[in-house]
Coordinates of C-alpha atoms in Angstrom, one line a residue:
M1 CA 0.0 0.1 0.0
A2 CA 1.1 3.6 -0.6
A3 CA 0.4 4.4 3.0
K4 CA 3.0 2.0 4.4
S5 CA 5.7 3.2 2.0
Q6 CA 5.1 6.9 2.8
S7 CA 5.2 6.2 6.5
K8 CA 8.9 5.0 6.3
S9 CA 10.1 7.8 4.2
S10 CA 8.1 10.7 5.6
S11 CA 8.4 12.1 9.1
G12 CA 4.8 12.3 9.7
K13 CA 4.2 15.7 7.8
S14 CA 3.0 15.7 4.4
T15 CA 2.3 18.8 2.0
R16 CA -1.0 19.1 0.3
S17 CA -1.8 21.4 -2.6
N18 CA -4.6 23.7 -3.1
A19 CA -5.5 25.0 -6.6
S20 CA -6.5 28.6 -7.1
T21 CA -8.3 29.5 -10.3
G22 CA -7.4 32.5 -12.7
K23 CA -7.2 33.2 -16.2
D24 CA -4.2 33.5 -18.5
V25 CA -3.5 36.0 -21.2
K26 CA -5.5 34.1 -23.7
G27 CA -8.5 34.0 -21.4
K28 CA -8.4 30.2 -20.6
K29 CA -8.9 28.9 -17.2
K30 CA -5.7 28.2 -15.3
V31 CA -5.2 26.6 -11.9
T32 CA -2.0 27.3 -9.9
V33 CA -1.1 24.9 -7.0
E34 CA -0.3 26.4 -3.8
E35 CA 0.9 24.6 -0.7
D36 CA -1.7 24.3 2.3
D37 CA -0.8 24.3 6.0
P38 CA -0.1 20.8 6.9
D39 CA -2.4 21.3 10.1
D40 CA -5.3 22.3 7.9
E41 CA -7.3 19.1 7.8
T42 CA -10.3 20.6 5.9
A43 CA -8.7 21.3 2.6
V44 CA -9.6 18.8 -0.1
L45 CA -9.0 18.9 -3.9
A46 CA -12.8 18.9 -4.6
F47 CA -14.4 21.9 -6.3
K48 CA -10.9 23.5 -7.1
V49 CA -11.1 23.5 -10.9
L50 CA -14.8 22.8 -11.3
S51 CA -17.3 24.4 -9.0
E52 CA -20.2 22.6 -7.2
E53 CA -22.7 23.9 -9.8
Q54 CA -20.8 23.2 -12.7
T55 CA -20.0 19.5 -11.6
K56 CA -23.7 18.9 -10.8
K57 CA -24.6 20.2 -14.3
L58 CA -22.0 18.0 -15.9
L59 CA -23.6 15.0 -14.2
T60 CA -26.9 15.6 -15.9
L61 CA -25.6 15.8 -19.5
E62 CA -24.9 13.5 -22.4
V63 CA -21.5 13.3 -24.1
E64 CA -22.4 16.0 -26.6
D65 CA -23.6 18.5 -24.4
M66 CA -21.1 17.8 -21.8
Q67 CA -18.4 18.5 -24.5
K68 CA -20.0 21.8 -25.1
E69 CA -20.2 22.8 -21.6
L70 CA -16.3 22.1 -21.1
C71 CA -15.7 24.3 -24.1
E72 CA -17.5 27.2 -22.3
I73 CA -15.8 26.5 -19.0
F74 CA -12.2 26.3 -20.3
K75 CA -12.6 28.7 -23.3
L76 CA -11.7 26.1 -26.0
K77 CA -13.0 27.9 -29.0
N78 CA -10.8 26.7 -31.7
Y79 CA -11.0 22.9 -31.1
S80 CA -12.3 22.2 -34.5
T81 CA -8.9 23.3 -36.1
D82 CA -6.5 23.4 -33.3
L83 CA -5.1 20.1 -32.5
Q84 CA -3.9 20.8 -28.9
E85 CA -7.3 22.2 -28.0
A86 CA -9.0 19.2 -29.6
S87 CA -7.0 16.7 -27.5
T88 CA -7.5 18.8 -24.4
L89 CA -11.2 18.8 -24.9
D90 CA -11.1 15.1 -25.7
Y91 CA -9.3 14.1 -22.5
Y92 CA -11.4 16.6 -20.1
T93 CA -14.7 15.0 -21.8
G94 CA -13.6 11.3 -21.3
A95 CA -12.5 11.8 -17.5
V96 CA -15.9 13.4 -16.6
W97 CA -17.9 10.7 -18.5
W98 CA -15.7 7.9 -17.1
G99 CA -16.6 9.4 -13.5
K100 CA -20.2 9.7 -14.5
E101 CA -20.2 6.0 -15.3
Q102 CA -18.4 5.0 -12.1
G103 CA -21.4 6.5 -10.3
L104 CA -19.3 9.2 -8.6
N105 CA -21.0 11.8 -6.7
P106 CA -20.3 15.7 -7.3
Q107 CA -17.5 15.9 -4.7
Q108 CA -15.7 12.7 -6.0
L109 CA -16.0 13.9 -9.6
S110 CA -14.7 17.2 -9.0
G111 CA -11.7 15.6 -7.0
L112 CA -11.0 13.1 -10.0
F113 CA -11.2 16.0 -12.4
T114 CA -8.7 18.3 -10.2
V115 CA -6.2 15.4 -10.4
V116 CA -6.7 14.8 -14.1
Y117 CA -6.5 18.5 -14.7
N118 CA -3.2 19.1 -12.8
L119 CA -1.6 16.1 -14.4
F120 CA -2.7 16.9 -17.8
E121 CA -1.3 20.7 -17.4
N122 CA 2.0 19.3 -16.1
V123 CA 2.5 17.9 -19.6
K124 CA 0.8 20.6 -21.5
E125 CA 2.4 23.7 -19.7
Q126 CA 5.3 22.6 -17.8
H127 CA 6.5 19.9 -20.2
M128 CA 7.2 17.6 -17.1
N129 CA 8.7 14.2 -17.9
K130 CA 7.0 10.9 -17.3
V131 CA 8.8 10.1 -14.0
D132 CA 8.2 13.4 -12.3
N133 CA 4.6 13.5 -13.2
L134 CA 4.3 9.8 -11.8
K135 CA 5.6 11.1 -8.5
E136 CA 3.0 14.0 -8.4
F137 CA 0.2 11.4 -9.1
K138 CA 1.6 9.3 -6.3
A139 CA 1.7 12.3 -3.9
V140 CA -1.8 13.2 -4.5
M141 CA -3.2 9.6 -4.1
M142 CA -1.5 9.3 -0.7
G143 CA -3.4 8.9 2.3
I144 CA -6.6 7.4 1.1
E145 CA -8.1 5.3 3.9
P146 CA -4.5 5.2 5.4
E147 CA -3.5 2.4 7.8
Y148 CA -1.3 4.7 9.9
P149 CA -2.5 7.7 11.7
D150 CA 0.5 9.8 11.1
V151 CA 0.0 9.7 7.3
K152 CA -2.3 12.6 6.3
S153 CA -4.6 12.7 3.2
A154 CA -3.4 14.9 0.1
G155 CA -7.1 16.0 -0.3
L156 CA -8.8 13.0 -1.7
D157 CA -9.8 11.1 1.5
F158 CA -13.4 11.0 0.3
F159 CA -12.5 8.1 -2.0
S160 CA -12.3 4.5 -1.0
V161 CA -9.5 2.1 -1.7
A162 CA -11.5 0.4 -4.6
Q163 CA -12.3 3.7 -6.1
A164 CA -8.6 4.8 -5.8
K165 CA -7.6 1.7 -7.7
A166 CA -9.8 2.3 -10.5
I167 CA -8.6 5.9 -10.7
A168 CA -5.1 4.8 -11.0
Q169 CA -5.9 2.3 -13.5
Y170 CA -7.9 4.8 -15.6
I171 CA -5.3 7.5 -15.4
N172 CA -2.6 5.0 -16.4
T173 CA -4.5 3.8 -19.6
S174 CA -5.5 7.2 -20.5
L175 CA -2.6 9.4 -19.9
F176 CA 0.8 7.5 -18.9
Q177 CA 0.5 4.9 -21.6
H178 CA 0.2 7.8 -24.2
Y179 CA 2.6 10.0 -22.4
N180 CA 5.2 10.5 -25.2
L181 CA 2.4 11.2 -27.8
Y182 CA 1.1 14.1 -25.5
Q183 CA 4.6 15.4 -25.0
F184 CA 5.4 15.5 -28.7
M185 CA 1.9 17.1 -29.4
F186 CA 2.4 19.8 -26.8
T187 CA 6.0 20.5 -27.7
H188 CA 5.5 21.0 -31.5
T189 CA 3.8 23.5 -33.5
Q190 CA 1.0 22.3 -35.7
A191 CA 1.4 22.7 -39.3
E192 CA -0.9 25.1 -41.0
E193 CA -2.7 24.0 -44.1
I194 CA -4.6 26.3 -46.3
I195 CA -7.0 24.6 -48.6
G196 CA -8.5 26.5 -51.5
T197 CA -11.2 25.6 -54.0
D198 CA -11.6 27.1 -57.5
L199 CA -15.2 27.5 -58.8
S200 CA -15.8 28.4 -62.3
I201 CA -19.3 29.9 -62.9
E202 CA -20.8 30.2 -66.5
V203 CA -22.6 33.3 -66.9
A204 CA -25.5 33.5 -69.2
K205 CA -24.8 35.3 -72.4
P206 CA -26.9 38.6 -73.1
S207 CA -30.3 38.3 -74.5
T208 CA -29.4 39.9 -77.8
L209 CA -27.3 36.8 -78.7
P210 CA -29.3 33.9 -79.9
F211 CA -28.6 30.6 -78.1
P212 CA -27.8 27.4 -80.3
P213 CA -30.4 24.6 -80.1
P214 CA -29.6 21.8 -77.6
L215 CA -27.3 19.1 -78.5
H216 CA -30.2 16.4 -78.6
E217 CA -32.0 18.5 -81.1
G218 CA -29.0 18.9 -83.4
V219 CA -29.9 18.4 -87.1
Q220 CA -28.3 19.0 -90.3
D221 CA -28.3 22.7 -91.5
D222 CA -30.5 22.0 -94.6
M223 CA -33.2 20.0 -92.5
Y224 CA -33.0 22.7 -89.6
A225 CA -33.6 25.4 -92.3
S226 CA -36.3 23.6 -94.1
F227 CA -38.4 22.2 -91.2
I228 CA -37.2 23.8 -87.9
A229 CA -36.1 27.4 -88.5
T230 CA -38.8 30.2 -88.4
P231 CA -39.5 31.1 -91.9
P232 CA -38.8 34.9 -92.8
P233 CA -41.7 37.1 -92.6
T234 CA -43.6 37.5 -96.0
P235 CA -43.0 40.9 -97.5
P236 CA -46.3 42.9 -98.0
P237 CA -47.7 43.0 -101.6
V238 CA -47.1 45.8 -103.8
E239 CA -49.9 47.4 -105.9
G240 CA -49.9 46.2 -109.4
E241 CA -48.4 42.9 -108.8
E242 CA -51.5 41.0 -107.5
D243 CA -53.1 41.6 -111.0
T244 CA -50.0 40.1 -112.8
K245 CA -50.2 36.9 -110.4
S246 CA -53.9 36.5 -110.9
D247 CA -53.4 36.7 -114.6
Q248 CA -50.4 34.2 -114.5
E249 CA -52.5 31.7 -112.4
T250 CA -55.5 31.5 -114.7
P251 CA -55.1 28.8 -117.2
K252 CA -55.2 29.7 -120.8
E253 CA -58.3 28.4 -122.8
D254 CA -56.2 27.7 -125.8
E255 CA -54.1 24.9 -124.1
P256 CA -55.3 21.5 -124.6
T257 CA -55.9 19.4 -121.3
V258 CA -54.1 16.1 -121.0
P259 CA -56.4 13.3 -120.0
D260 CA -55.4 11.2 -116.9
I261 CA -54.2 7.7 -118.1
D262 CA -54.1 4.7 -115.7
A263 CA -51.2 2.4 -116.9
F264 CA -52.5 -0.6 -114.8
N265 CA -56.0 -0.7 -116.3
D266 CA -54.7 -2.9 -119.2
L267 CA -52.6 -5.2 -117.1
T268 CA -54.1 -9.0 -116.7
V269 CA -53.5 -11.3 -113.8
D270 CA -51.0 -13.3 -115.8
D271 CA -49.0 -10.2 -116.6
V272 CA -48.9 -9.3 -112.9
R273 CA -47.7 -12.7 -111.9
E274 CA -44.9 -12.7 -114.6
V275 CA -43.6 -9.4 -113.3
I276 CA -43.7 -10.7 -109.7
E277 CA -41.9 -13.8 -110.7
S278 CA -39.2 -12.1 -112.6
V279 CA -38.5 -9.7 -109.7
A280 CA -38.4 -12.6 -107.4
K281 CA -36.0 -14.5 -109.5
E282 CA -33.6 -11.4 -109.8
M283 CA -33.7 -10.8 -105.9
L284 CA -33.7 -14.4 -104.6
G285 CA -31.7 -16.1 -107.3
G286 CA -28.3 -15.1 -105.6
L287 CA -29.7 -16.0 -102.1
Q288 CA -30.9 -19.4 -103.2
N289 CA -27.4 -20.1 -104.7
D290 CA -25.7 -19.0 -101.4
L291 CA -28.0 -21.4 -99.4
A292 CA -27.3 -24.0 -101.7
A293 CA -23.6 -23.8 -101.3
K294 CA -23.7 -23.3 -97.6
L295 CA -25.8 -26.8 -97.4
R296 CA -23.2 -28.6 -99.7
E297 CA -20.4 -27.4 -97.4
K298 CA -22.1 -28.6 -94.3
E299 CA -22.9 -31.9 -96.0
N300 CA -19.2 -32.4 -96.9
N301 CA -18.2 -31.6 -93.2
I302 CA -20.7 -34.2 -92.0
I303 CA -19.5 -36.9 -94.5
Q304 CA -15.8 -36.4 -93.5
R305 CA -16.6 -36.7 -89.9
I306 CA -18.5 -39.9 -90.6
N307 CA -15.5 -41.3 -92.4
K308 CA -13.2 -40.4 -89.5
I309 CA -15.5 -42.2 -87.1
H310 CA -15.4 -45.4 -89.5
K311 CA -11.4 -45.3 -89.6
V312 CA -11.3 -45.0 -85.9
A313 CA -13.9 -47.8 -85.4
E314 CA -12.0 -50.2 -87.9

């Protein structure tokens, strides 16, 4: 147990830390750790970063609303583009949601968040190495249900031993197993990428310019001019031309009329049959010869196959 190891190395006095809340230059919430009086037994780590009202409100929210509330509390406005703010918001949201799933009360959840916040700030702001941060975590967890009366609590005496083990396991898997990744992210500048999109817009032509017909209506020029294009307007008639046109349209009495002659009246049934037979011979004669040649070719192929079969059988 942590209490036994600490009782051998300490002289019965342990320092505890209080966190005072302020704001840095960027307007973000900042907590500074101050040493308390060792004789002050009422100092706890609950409600140092998150107030009681904020903690109770977070316990009633779902994940998305909880994330929005943490954005407002810690002034994380650029989490959608800034990787450091995005990872900070993700870590804080995961810690609060984990505490809610564990059934922690507001005091316990606020104390858990104070521990998580201080350890994360050690990486983010102070760039503390892993060993020193582990020592900080060990000092904070000291004194939970101590076996010796001279070992004082660091401010988390409202947790049980089972809850302390679960918290240690959670912080180990969520922070210390990814410690090098967090160190790299908070010590390197994020590369900025400018993404642009070129958008070409076709503006309609002036109404004075005629548009060509659609492609699916595309036809040849002569067909378009004859059947589709609007014909030019008819010029108004000129006086004197109507009389000449009427004179030209009237048939002349002296011209003889040509009688209509039907050439098929004199044809008999035999004549029609003879014409049809001659036309059929001209059109189908070549086709008949081609069919006969193909039939002979197929017949020869079949005879050759039969002869091969006979030779194999012999």
